[in-house]
Short mmCIF file of C-alpha atoms and ligand atoms in Angstrom, two decimals:
data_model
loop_
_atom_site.label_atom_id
_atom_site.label_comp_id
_atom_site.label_asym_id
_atom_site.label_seq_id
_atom_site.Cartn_x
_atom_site.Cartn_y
_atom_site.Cartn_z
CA UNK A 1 100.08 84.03 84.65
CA UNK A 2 102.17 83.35 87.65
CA UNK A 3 100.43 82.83 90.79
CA UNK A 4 100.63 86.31 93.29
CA UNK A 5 100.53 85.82 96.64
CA UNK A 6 98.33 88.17 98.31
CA UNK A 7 99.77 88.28 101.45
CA UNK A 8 103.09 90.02 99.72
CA UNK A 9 100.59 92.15 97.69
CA UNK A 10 98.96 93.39 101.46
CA UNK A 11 102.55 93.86 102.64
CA UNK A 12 103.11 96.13 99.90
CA UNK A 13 100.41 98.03 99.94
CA UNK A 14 101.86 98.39 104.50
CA UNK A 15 105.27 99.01 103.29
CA UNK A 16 104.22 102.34 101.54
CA UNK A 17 102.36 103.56 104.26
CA UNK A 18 103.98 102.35 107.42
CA UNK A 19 107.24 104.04 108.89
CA UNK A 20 109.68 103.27 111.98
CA UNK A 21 107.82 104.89 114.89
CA UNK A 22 104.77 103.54 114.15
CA UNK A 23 101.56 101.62 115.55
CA UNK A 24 100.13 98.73 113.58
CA UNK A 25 97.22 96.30 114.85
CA UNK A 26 97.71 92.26 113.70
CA UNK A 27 94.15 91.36 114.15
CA UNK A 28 94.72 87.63 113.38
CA UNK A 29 98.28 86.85 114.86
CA UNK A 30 97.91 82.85 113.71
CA UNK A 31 101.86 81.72 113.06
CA UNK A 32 103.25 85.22 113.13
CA UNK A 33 104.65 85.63 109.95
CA UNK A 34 102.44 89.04 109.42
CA UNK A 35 103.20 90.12 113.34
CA UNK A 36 107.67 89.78 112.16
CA UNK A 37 106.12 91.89 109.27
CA UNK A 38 105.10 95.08 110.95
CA UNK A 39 107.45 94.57 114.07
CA UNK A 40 109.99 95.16 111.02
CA UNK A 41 108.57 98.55 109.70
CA UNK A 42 107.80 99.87 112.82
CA UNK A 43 111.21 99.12 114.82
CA UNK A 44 113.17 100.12 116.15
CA UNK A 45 111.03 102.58 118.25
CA UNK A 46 107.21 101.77 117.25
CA UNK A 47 104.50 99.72 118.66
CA UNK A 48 102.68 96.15 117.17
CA UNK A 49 99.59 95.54 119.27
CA UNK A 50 98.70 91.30 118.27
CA UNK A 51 95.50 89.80 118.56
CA UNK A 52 94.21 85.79 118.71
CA UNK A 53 91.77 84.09 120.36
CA UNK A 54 94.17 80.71 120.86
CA UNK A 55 97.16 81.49 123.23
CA UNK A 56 98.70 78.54 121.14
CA UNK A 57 99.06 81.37 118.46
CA UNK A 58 100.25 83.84 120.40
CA UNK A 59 102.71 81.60 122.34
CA UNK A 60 104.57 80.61 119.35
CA UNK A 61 104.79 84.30 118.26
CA UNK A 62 106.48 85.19 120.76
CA UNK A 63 108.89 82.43 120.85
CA UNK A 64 109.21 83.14 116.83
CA UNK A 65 110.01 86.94 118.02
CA UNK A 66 112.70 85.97 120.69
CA UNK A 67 114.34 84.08 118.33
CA UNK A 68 115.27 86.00 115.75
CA UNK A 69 115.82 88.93 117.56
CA UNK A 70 118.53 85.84 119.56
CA UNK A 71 120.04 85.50 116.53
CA UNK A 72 119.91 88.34 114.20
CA UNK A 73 118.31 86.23 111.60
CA UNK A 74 115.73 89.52 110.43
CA UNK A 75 117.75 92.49 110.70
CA UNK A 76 115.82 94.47 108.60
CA UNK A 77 117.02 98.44 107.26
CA UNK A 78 119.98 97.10 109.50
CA UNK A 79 117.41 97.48 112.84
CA UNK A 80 117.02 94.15 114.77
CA UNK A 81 113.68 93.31 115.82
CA UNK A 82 112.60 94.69 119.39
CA UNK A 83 110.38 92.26 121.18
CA UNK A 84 109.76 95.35 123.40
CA UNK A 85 107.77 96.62 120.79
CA UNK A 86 105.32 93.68 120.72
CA UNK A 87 102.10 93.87 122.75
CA UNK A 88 100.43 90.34 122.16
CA UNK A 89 96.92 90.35 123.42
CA UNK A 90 94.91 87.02 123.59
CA UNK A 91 91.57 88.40 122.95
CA UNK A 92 89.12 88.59 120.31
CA UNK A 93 89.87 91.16 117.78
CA UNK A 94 86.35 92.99 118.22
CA UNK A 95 87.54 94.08 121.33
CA UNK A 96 90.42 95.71 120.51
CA UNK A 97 89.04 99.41 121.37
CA UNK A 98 89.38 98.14 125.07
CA UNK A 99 92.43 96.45 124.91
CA UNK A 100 94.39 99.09 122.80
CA UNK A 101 95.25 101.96 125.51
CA UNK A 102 93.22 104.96 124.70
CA UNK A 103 95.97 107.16 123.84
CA UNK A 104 96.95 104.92 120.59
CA UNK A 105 93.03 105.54 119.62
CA UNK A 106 92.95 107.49 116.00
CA UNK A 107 96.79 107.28 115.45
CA UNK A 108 97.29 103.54 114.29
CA UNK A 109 99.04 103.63 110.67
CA UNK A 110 98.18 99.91 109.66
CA UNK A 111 95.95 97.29 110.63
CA UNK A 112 96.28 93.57 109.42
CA UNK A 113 93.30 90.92 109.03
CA UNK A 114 94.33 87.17 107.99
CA UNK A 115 90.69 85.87 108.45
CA UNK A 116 89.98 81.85 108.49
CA UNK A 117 91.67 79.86 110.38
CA UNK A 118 95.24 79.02 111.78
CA UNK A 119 97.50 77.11 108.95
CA UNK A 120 98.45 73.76 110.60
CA UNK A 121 96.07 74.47 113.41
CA UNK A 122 92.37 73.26 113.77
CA UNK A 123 90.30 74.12 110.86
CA UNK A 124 87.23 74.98 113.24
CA UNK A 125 88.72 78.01 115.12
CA UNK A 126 88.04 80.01 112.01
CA UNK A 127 87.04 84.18 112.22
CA UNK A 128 83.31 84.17 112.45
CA UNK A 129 81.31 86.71 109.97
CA UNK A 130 79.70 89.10 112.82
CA UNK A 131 83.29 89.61 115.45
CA UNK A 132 84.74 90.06 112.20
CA UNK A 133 82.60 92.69 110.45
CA UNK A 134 82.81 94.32 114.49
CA UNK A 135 86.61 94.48 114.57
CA UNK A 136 87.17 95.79 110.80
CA UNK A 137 84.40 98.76 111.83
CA UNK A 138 86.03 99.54 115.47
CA UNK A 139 89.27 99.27 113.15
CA UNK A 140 88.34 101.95 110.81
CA UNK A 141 87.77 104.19 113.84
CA UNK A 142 91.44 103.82 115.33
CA UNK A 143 93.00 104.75 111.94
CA UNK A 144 95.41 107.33 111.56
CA UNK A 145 95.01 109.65 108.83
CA UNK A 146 96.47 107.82 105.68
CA UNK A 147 96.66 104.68 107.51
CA UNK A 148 95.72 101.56 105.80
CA UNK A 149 93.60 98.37 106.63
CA UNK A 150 94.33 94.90 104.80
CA UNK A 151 91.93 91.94 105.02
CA UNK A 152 92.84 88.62 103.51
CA UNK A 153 89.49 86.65 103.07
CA UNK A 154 89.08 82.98 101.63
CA UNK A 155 85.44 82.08 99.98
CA UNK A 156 86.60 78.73 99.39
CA UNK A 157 85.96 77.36 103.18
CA UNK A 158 83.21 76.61 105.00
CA UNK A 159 81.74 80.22 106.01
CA UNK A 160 84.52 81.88 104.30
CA UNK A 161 82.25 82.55 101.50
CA UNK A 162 79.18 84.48 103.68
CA UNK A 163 82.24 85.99 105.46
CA UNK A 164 84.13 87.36 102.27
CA UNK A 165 80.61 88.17 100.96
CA UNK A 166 79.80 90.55 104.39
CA UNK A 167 83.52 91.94 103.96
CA UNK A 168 83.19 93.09 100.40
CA UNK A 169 79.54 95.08 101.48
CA UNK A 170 80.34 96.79 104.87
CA UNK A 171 83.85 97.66 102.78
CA UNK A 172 81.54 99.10 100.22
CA UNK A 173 79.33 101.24 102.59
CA UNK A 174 82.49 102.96 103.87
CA UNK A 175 81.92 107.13 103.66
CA UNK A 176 83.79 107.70 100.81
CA UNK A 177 84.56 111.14 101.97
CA UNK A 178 86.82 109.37 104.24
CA UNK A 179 87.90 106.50 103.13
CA UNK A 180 89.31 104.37 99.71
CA UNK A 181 88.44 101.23 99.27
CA UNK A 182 89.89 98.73 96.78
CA UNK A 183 90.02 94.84 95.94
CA UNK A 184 92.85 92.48 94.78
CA UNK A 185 91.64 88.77 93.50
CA UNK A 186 94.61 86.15 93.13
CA UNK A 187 95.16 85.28 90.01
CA UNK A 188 93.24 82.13 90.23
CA UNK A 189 89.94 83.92 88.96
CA UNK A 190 87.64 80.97 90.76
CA UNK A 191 84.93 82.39 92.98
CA UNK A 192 86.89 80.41 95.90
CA UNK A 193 90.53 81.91 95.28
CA UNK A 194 91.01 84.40 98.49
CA UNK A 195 91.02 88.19 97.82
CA UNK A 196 92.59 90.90 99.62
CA UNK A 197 90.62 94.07 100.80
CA UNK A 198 92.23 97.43 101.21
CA UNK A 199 90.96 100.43 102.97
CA UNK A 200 92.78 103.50 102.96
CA UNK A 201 92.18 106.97 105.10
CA UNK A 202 92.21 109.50 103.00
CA UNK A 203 91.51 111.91 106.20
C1 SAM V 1 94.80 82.69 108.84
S1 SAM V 1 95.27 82.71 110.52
C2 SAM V 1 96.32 84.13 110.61
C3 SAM V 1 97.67 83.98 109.94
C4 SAM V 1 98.70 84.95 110.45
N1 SAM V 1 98.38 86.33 110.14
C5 SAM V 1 100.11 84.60 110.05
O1 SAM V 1 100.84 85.48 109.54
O2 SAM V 1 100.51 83.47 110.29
C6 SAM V 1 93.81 83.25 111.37
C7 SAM V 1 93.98 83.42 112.87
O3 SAM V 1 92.86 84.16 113.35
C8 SAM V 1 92.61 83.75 114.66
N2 SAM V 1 91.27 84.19 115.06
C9 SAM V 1 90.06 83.61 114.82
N3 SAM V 1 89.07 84.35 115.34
C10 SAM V 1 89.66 85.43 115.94
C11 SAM V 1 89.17 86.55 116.66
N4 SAM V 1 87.85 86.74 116.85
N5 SAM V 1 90.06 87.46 117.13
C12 SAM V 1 91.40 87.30 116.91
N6 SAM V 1 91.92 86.25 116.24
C13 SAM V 1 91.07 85.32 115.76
C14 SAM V 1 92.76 82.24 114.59
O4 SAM V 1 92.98 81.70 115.89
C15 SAM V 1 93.99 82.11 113.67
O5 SAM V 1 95.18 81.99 114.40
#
């Protein structure tokens, strides 16, 4: 079976929900790759609010950002990228109530966790279980109606196993009046290969 990658499976699941116009969340900025992601779907008139904890991160984002939108090189539904759009906040996800202004509160159409730690970074800044199980909760509350939450876990590091673990139950205490709740594993089928959460508001 070929090998999926689940972070094209969790854009997916954001391209069907999230339209120009809109607000998305990246709760784990890291290299940016998932922050060029939404800035695409939501520009050229919506809103990306970006979260890390290293400014490193963030920095290089940015930069990442201002570059292609220097050269054109992600013109995407033929709508450059609009670094306007990007808020880039270096703060811990589990306080992104305060830092996302008040009057975004209940109307954000996708929110994106990468959890772990930064690819090419240091390994010991990794998402810790308890400021992550915080941010997905405070995360459920600024949904929009029919917006969609992805978390991308990974067992198979130190931690990331109690962390995936803690995902997979407060995911499955969700109100299922309110919300959907579904899980993708790679193909890999070993307890360590990542998986990819999805939590949809229904209303
Ligand atoms: C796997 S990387 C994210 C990859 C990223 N989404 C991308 O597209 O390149 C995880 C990131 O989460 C960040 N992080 C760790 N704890 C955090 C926290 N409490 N709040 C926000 N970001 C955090 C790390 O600094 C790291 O950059």
């Amino acid at each position: 079976m070929p090998r999926i990658s689940l972070v094209n499976v969790a854009h997916n699941f954001i391209k069907d929900v999230l339209r120009p116009g809109d607000i998305a969340i990246d709760a784990t900025v890291g290299n940016g790759h998932d922050t060029v992601f939404l800035l695409e779907q939501v520009s050229p008139s919506g809103k990306v609010f970006g979260f890390d904890i290293q400014q490193a991160a963030l920095d290089s984002t940015r930069a990442k950002v201002q570059s292609h939108c220097r050269t054109g090189e992600r013109v995407f539904r033929n709508v450059p990228l609009r670094p306007e759009c990007l808020t880039l906040i270096h703060a811990s996800h589990k306080d992104m109530a305060e830092k996302v202004p008040r009057q975004y509160h209940g109307k954000i159409n996708a929110i994106m966790f990468n959890l772990g730690y930064l690819p090419g970074g240091d390994k010991n800044i990794i998402t810790q279980t308890e400021s992550t199980l915080i941010a997905i909760n405070i995360a459920s509350h600024l949904l929009s109606s029919n917006g969609i939450i992805t978390i991308l876990a990974y067992p198979g590091h130190h931690g990331g196993d109690v962390e995936t673990d803690q995902v997979k139950n407060f995911c499955s205490k969700l109100d299922k009046d309110q919300f959907e709740f579904s899980i993708v594993d790679s193909s890999e089928y070993k307890q360590s290969a990542p998986r990819l959460f999805v939590i949809q508001k229904t209303h």
